[in-house]
XYZ file of C-alpha atoms in Angstrom:
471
model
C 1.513 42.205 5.234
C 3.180 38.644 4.973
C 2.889 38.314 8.365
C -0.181 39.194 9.017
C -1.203 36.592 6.100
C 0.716 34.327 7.316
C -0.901 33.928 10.722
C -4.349 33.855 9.265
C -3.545 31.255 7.171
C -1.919 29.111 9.854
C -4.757 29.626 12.038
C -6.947 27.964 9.516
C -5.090 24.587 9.020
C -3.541 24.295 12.750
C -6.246 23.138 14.501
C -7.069 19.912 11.769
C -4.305 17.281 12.764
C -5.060 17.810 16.500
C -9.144 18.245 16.915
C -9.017 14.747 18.801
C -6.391 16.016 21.301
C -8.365 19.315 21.978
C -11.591 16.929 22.254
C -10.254 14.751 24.551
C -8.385 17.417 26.558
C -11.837 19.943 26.839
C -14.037 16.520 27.207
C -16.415 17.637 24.812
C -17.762 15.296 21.705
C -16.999 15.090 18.363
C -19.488 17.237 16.943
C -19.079 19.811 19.336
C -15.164 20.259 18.688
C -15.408 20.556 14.447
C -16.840 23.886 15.801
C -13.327 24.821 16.520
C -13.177 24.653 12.785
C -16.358 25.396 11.748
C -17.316 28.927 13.637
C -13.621 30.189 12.035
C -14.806 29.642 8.755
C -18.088 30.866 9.230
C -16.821 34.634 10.902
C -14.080 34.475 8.445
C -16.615 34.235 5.579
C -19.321 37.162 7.221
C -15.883 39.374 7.797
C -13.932 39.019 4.979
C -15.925 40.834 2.454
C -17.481 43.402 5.352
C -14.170 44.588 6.298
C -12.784 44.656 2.828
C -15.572 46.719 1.637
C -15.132 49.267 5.447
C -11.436 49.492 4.086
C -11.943 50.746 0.776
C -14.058 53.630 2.471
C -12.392 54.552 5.449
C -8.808 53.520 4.902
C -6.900 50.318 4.831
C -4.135 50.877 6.559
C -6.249 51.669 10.110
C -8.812 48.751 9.190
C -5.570 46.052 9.092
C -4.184 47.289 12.239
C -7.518 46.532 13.667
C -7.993 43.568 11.974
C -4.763 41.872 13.127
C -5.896 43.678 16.556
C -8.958 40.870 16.480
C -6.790 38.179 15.159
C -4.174 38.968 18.087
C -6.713 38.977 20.687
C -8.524 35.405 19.351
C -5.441 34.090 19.079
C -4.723 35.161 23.392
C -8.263 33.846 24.500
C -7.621 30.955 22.759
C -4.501 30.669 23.966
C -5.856 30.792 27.358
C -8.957 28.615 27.225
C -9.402 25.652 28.796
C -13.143 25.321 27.823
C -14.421 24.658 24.726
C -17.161 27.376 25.193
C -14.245 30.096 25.146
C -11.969 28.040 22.740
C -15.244 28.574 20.414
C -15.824 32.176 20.955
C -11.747 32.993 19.970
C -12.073 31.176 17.358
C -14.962 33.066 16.071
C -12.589 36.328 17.078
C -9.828 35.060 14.742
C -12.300 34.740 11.654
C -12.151 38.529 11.757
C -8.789 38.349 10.698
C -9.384 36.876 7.314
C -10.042 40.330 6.187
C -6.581 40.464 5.911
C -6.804 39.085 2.585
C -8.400 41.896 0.675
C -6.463 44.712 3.016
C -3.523 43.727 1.755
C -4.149 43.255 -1.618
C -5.800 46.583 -1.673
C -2.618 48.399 -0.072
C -0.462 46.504 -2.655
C -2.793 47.884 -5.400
C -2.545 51.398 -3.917
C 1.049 51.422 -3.028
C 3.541 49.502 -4.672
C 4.677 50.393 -8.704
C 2.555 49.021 -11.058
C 5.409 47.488 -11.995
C 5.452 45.002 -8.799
C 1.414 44.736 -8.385
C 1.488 41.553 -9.896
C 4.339 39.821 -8.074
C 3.327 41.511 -4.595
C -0.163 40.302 -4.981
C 1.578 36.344 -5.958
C 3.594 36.836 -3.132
C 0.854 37.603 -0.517
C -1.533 35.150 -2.658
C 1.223 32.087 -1.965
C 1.751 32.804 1.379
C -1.973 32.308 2.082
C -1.988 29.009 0.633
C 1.576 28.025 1.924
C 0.413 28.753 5.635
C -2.723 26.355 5.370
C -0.189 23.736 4.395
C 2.808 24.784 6.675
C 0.046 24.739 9.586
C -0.516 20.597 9.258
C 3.188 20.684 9.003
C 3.870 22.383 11.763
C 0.940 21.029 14.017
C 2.718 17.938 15.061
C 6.051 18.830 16.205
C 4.388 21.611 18.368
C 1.740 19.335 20.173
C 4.743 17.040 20.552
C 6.970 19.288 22.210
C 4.425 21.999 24.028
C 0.648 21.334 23.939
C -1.995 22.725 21.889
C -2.397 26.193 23.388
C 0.915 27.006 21.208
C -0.878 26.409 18.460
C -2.420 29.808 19.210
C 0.528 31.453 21.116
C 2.870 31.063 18.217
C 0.589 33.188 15.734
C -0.093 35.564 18.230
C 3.314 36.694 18.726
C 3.471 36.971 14.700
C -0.091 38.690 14.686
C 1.057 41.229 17.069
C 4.495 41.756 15.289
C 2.435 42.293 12.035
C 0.483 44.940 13.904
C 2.884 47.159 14.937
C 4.508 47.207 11.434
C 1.587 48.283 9.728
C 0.909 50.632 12.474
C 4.370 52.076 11.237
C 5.501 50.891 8.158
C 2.398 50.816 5.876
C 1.061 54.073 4.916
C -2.524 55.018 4.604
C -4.145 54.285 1.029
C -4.639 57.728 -0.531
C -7.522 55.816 -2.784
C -11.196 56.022 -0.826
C -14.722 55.147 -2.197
C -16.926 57.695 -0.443
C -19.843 57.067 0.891
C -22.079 54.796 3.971
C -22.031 51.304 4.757
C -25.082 49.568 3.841
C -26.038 47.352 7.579
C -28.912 46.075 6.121
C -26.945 44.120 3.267
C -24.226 42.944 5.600
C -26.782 41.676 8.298
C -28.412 40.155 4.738
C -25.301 38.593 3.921
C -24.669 37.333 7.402
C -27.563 35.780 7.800
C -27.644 33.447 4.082
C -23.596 31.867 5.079
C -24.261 31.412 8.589
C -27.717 29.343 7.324
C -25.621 27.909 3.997
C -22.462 26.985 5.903
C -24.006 25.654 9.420
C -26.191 23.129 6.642
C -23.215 21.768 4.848
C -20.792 21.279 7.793
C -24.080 19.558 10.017
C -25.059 17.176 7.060
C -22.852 14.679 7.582
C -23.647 13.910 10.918
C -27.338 15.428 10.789
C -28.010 13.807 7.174
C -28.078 15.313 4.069
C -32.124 15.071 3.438
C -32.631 15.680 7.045
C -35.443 18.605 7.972
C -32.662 21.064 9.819
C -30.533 20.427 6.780
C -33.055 21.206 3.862
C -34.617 24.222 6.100
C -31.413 25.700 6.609
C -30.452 25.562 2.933
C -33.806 26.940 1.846
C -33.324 29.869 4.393
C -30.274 30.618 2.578
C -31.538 30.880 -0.369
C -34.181 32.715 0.903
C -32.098 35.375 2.276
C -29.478 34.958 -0.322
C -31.881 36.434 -3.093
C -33.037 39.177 -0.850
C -29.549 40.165 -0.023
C -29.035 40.410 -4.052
C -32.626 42.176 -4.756
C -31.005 45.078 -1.821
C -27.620 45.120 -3.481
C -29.087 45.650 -6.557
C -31.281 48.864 -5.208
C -28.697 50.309 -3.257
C -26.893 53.606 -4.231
C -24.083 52.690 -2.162
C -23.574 48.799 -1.843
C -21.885 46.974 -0.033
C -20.833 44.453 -2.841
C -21.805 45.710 -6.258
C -23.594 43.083 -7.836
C -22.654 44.699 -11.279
C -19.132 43.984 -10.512
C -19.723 40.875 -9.689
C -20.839 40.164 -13.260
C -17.609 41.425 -14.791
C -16.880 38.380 -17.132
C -12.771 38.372 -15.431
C -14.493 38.800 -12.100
C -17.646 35.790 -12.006
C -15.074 33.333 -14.045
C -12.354 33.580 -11.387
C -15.091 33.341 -8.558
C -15.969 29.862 -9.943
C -12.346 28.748 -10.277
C -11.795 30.058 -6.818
C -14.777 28.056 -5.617
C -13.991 24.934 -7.249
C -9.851 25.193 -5.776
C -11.730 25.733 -2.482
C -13.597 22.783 -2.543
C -10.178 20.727 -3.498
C -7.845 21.775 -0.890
C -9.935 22.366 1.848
C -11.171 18.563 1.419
C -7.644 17.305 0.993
C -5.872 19.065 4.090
C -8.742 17.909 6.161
C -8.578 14.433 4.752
C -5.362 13.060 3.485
C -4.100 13.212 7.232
C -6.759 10.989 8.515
C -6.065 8.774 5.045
C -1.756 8.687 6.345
C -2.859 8.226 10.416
C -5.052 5.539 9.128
C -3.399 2.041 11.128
C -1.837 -0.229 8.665
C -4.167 -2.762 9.928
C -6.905 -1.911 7.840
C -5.320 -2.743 5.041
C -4.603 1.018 3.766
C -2.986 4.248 5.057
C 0.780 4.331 6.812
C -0.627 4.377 10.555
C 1.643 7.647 10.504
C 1.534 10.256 13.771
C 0.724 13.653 14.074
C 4.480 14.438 13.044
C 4.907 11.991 10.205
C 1.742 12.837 8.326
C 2.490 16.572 8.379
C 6.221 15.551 6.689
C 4.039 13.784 3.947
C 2.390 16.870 3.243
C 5.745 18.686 3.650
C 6.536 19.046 -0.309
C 2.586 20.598 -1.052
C 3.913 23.297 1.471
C 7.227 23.756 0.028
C 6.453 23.612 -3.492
C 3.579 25.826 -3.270
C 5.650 28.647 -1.612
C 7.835 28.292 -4.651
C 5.519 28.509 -7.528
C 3.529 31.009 -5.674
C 6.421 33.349 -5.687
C 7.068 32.167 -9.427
C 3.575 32.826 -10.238
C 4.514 36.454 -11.162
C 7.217 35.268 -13.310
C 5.084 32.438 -15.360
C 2.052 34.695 -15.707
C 4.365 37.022 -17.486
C 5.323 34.701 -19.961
C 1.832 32.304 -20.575
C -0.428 34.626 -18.818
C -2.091 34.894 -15.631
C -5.309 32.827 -17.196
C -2.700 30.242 -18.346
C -0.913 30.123 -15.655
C -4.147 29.158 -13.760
C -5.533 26.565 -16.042
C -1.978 24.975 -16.090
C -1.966 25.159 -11.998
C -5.213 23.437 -12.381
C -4.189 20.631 -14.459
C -1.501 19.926 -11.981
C -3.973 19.896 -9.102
C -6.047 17.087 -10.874
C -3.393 15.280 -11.374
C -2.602 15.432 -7.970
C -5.957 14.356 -6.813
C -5.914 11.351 -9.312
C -2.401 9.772 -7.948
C -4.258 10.351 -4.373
C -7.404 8.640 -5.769
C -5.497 5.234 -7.747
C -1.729 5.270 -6.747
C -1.340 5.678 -2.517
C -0.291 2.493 -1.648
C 3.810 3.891 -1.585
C 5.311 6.556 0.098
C 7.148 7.733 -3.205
C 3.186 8.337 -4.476
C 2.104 10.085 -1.910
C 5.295 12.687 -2.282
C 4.462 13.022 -5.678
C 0.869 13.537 -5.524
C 1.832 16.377 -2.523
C 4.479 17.820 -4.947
C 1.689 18.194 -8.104
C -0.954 19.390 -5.450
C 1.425 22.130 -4.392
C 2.838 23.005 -8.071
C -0.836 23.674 -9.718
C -2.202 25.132 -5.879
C 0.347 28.188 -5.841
C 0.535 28.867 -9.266
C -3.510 29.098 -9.427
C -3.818 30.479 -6.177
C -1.360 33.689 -6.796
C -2.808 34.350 -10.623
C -6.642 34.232 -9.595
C -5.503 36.808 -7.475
C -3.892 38.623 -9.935
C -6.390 38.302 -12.195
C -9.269 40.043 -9.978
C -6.797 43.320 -9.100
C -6.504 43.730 -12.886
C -10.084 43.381 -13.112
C -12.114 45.761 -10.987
C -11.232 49.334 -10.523
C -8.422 50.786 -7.575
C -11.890 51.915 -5.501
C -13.117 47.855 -5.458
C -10.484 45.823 -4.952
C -10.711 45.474 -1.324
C -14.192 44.146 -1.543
C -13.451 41.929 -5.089
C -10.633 39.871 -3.379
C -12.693 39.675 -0.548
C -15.490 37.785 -2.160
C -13.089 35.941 -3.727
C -11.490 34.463 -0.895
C -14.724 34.464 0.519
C -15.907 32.091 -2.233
C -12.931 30.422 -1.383
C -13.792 29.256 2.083
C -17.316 28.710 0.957
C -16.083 26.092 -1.297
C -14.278 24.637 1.077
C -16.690 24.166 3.838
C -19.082 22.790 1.515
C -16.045 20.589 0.069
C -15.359 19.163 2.895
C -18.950 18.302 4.154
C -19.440 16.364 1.071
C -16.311 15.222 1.262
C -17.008 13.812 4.686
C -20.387 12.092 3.464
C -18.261 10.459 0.533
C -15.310 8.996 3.007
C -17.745 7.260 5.961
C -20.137 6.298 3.547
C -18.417 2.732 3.865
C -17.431 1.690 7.113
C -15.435 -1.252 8.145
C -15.388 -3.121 11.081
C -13.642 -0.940 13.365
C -15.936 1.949 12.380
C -13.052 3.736 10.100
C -13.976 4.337 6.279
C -13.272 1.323 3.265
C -10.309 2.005 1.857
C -13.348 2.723 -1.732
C -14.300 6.235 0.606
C -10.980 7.818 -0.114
C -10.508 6.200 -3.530
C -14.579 7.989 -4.212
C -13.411 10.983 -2.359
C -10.069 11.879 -4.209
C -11.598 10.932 -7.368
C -14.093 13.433 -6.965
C -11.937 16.053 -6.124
C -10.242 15.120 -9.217
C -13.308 15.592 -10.778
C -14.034 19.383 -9.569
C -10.684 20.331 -10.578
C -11.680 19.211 -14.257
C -14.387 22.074 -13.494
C -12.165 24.268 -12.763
C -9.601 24.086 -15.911
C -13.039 24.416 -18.416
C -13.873 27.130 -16.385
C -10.685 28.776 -15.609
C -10.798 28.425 -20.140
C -13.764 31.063 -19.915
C -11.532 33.791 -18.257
C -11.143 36.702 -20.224
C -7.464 37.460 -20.825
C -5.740 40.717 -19.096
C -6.307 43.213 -21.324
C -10.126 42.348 -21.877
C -10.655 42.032 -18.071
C -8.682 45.661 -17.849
C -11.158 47.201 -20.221
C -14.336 45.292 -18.473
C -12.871 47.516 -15.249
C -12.728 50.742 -17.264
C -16.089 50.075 -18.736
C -17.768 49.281 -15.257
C -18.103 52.582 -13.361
C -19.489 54.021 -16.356
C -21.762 50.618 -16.842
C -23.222 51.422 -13.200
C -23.888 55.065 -14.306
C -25.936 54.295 -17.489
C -27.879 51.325 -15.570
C -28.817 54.273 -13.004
C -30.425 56.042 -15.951
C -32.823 53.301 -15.984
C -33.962 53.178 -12.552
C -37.417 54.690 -11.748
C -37.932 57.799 -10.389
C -34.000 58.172 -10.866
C -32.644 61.879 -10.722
C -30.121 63.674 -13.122
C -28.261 63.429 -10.385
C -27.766 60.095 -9.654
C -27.402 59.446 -13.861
């Protein structure tokens, strides 16, 4: 399961440091390579809670080995493109793969002592976080020495290692929800992020009050409350709107959003902020290689307090643990926003950011297992990190807007961008601690779970024309 996690997560932060090589290698523009970015996100977001929900009906164990399957062969084509057409297309292969996510915390949930849930879910939970930071780490040292096709090779060979464990080591969840998948809700839920999420990662460069923009954002809202209005009717649905307003569920979906937004925005961004050239009067003028070692502590530290999550949560709670996590994320952000003039300030900041990212990261993840009953969890974590990745797409398209709103003469942002950008980062982390406040603790999130099957049945009652047997 680590692995598998693991090469998801480095797929997602790989590419960032290097999308002016691959542009200049594919001759293709600059709007045309963020795709290598963008269309990830985008299948990773229609997947992710699809695949999680297929899982929970027809087995997890056989849905991950396909799943890292997809994220092997994305990982091959990519490995072998040398167009951006293709390099496009396996990216949008490897999005499967962030169903991953809510296999494995599903199998973890279904397998492991209850005893261990929490620290295997922290564990898997850190390592998703740790490999977004490890991949900017990692991305220089590998263009250096290879060229960027490694940057796919590498997780394939982990992808397909990951496979054939599973295939033997990880037996098939004995816990099923019965029942069909509802098409018309997934090609409903498809439809409002692929509309949502091309709008926010276009309006930078198309403009934010732009037609394509605004018409794309209405669509999704369009579709979005259609897709709700089906959930809502549906017998068997493919994400169960009433467990989606479980109090420990909708609370840690906001926090999750919020984080999204945050470290998204500050992967993509505080590279470009170090590679900046001294000349400017800002940034370090750092390579590939040297910027990565800056955010070299964020990696190292989050791996640590991810795997300590477990531990902490134990003794403050899990909804402690993730407002403290949160309060060292802003603090993070607001160092990166007023003190970045020293190298000794940007270690720090990267040493808060990863602190407050794996302790939050691993105990909102906790937090929705205990929350939702065996049957959901698969499709509950899925949202979640779904929400996740929709924060951060949107995060970093605003993100973008705030940085080059002030260019100087050379056409790279005002040193004021970043200061604006960080700030507000800072900012949406405050968000996050008042919400993270509104979490119920464990044991009322536990009994929220217990209630909710039983919720769904007496809501039934009220639906017209409703049998005995569906009460």
């Amino acid at each position: 399961l680590l692995l598998g996690v693991s090469a998801y997560a480095l797929l997602q932060s790989l590419v960032l440091p290097v999308l002016p090589t691959i542009q200049h290698d594919l001759h293709t523009s600059q709007s045309t390579v963020t795709w290598v970015l963008t269309v990830y996100l985008l299948s990773a977001s229609i997947f992710t809670p699809i695949l999680g929900r297929v899982g929970d009906k027809v087995g997890k164990e056989r849905v991950l080995v396909a799943t890292l399957a997809a994220l092997a062969l994305g990982s091959l084509l990519a490995g072998l493109s040398q167009s951006i057409g293709l390099l496009i297309v396996a990216r949008a292969i490897q999005g499967i793969g962030g169903a991953v996510l809510p296999l494995s915390f599903g199998i973890i949930r279904d397998e492991f002592p209850a005893s261990k849930v929490t620290s295997g879910v922290g564990t898997i939970a850190a390592m998703t976080a740790v490999g977004a930071g490890a991949g900017i780490v990692l991305a220089g040292p590998i263009v250096h020495q290879l060229d960027y096709h490694w940057l796919f090779w590498i997780p394939m060979f982990i992808t397909v290692i990951a496979a054939v464990c599973a295939k033997l080591f990880v037996p098939e969840s004995p816990v099923r929800t019965p029942g069909r998948i509802s098409w018309l809700a997934a090609v409903l839920l498809s439809s409002w992020l692929v509309a949502l999420l091309i709008a926010v990662s276009e309006a930078p460069s198309w403009g934010w009050g732009s037609t394509r923009v605004i018409g794309l954002a209405a669509l999704a809202v369009v579709i979005g409350v259609a897709w709700v209005r089906v959930e809502l009717r549906s017998r068997e649905p493919l994400i169960d709107m009433h467990m989606m307003r479980i109090p420990a569920v909708w609370t840690n979906n906001l926090v999750a959003f919020l984080f999204g937004v945050g470290m998204y925005s500050v992967m993509a961004f505080l590279p470009e902020f170090l590679q900046t050239p001294t000349s400017t009067g800002y940034g370090f003028g750092a390579s590939i290689v040297q910027s990565g070692l800056f955010l070299l502590p964020l990696t190292v530290t989050m791996f640590i307090f991810g795997l300590l999550s477990g531990r902490v949560a134990a003794w403050i709670g899990s909804k402690s643990a993730v407002i403290v996590g949160s309060a060292f994320s802003c603090g993070g952000y607001l160092v990166l926003a007023f003190a970045h003039t020293r190298a000794w300030e940007i270690y720090a900041a990267s040493t808060m950011l990863g602190v407050g990212l794996g302790l939050a990261f691993s105990a909102m993840s906790n937090l929705i297992v205990q929350a939702v009953p065996p049957g959901q969890t698969g499709v509950a974590s899925g949202m979640n990190a779904n929400i996740r990745t929709i924060g951060g797409a949107i995060g970093a398209a605003v993100m973008s807007s705030i940085v080059t709103s002030v260019l100087v003469g050379n056409g790279l942002p005002a040193e004021s961008g970043y200061t604006r950008g960080f700030a507000f980062l800072a900012a949406v982390t405050v968000m996050a601690i008042v919400a993270a406040i509104f979490i119920p603790n464990a044991t009322a999130a536990a009994a929220d779970a217990d209630r909710q099957p039983h919720l769904r049945n007496a809501e039934l009652a009220l639906v017209p024309g409703g049998t005995i047997a569906e009460q």
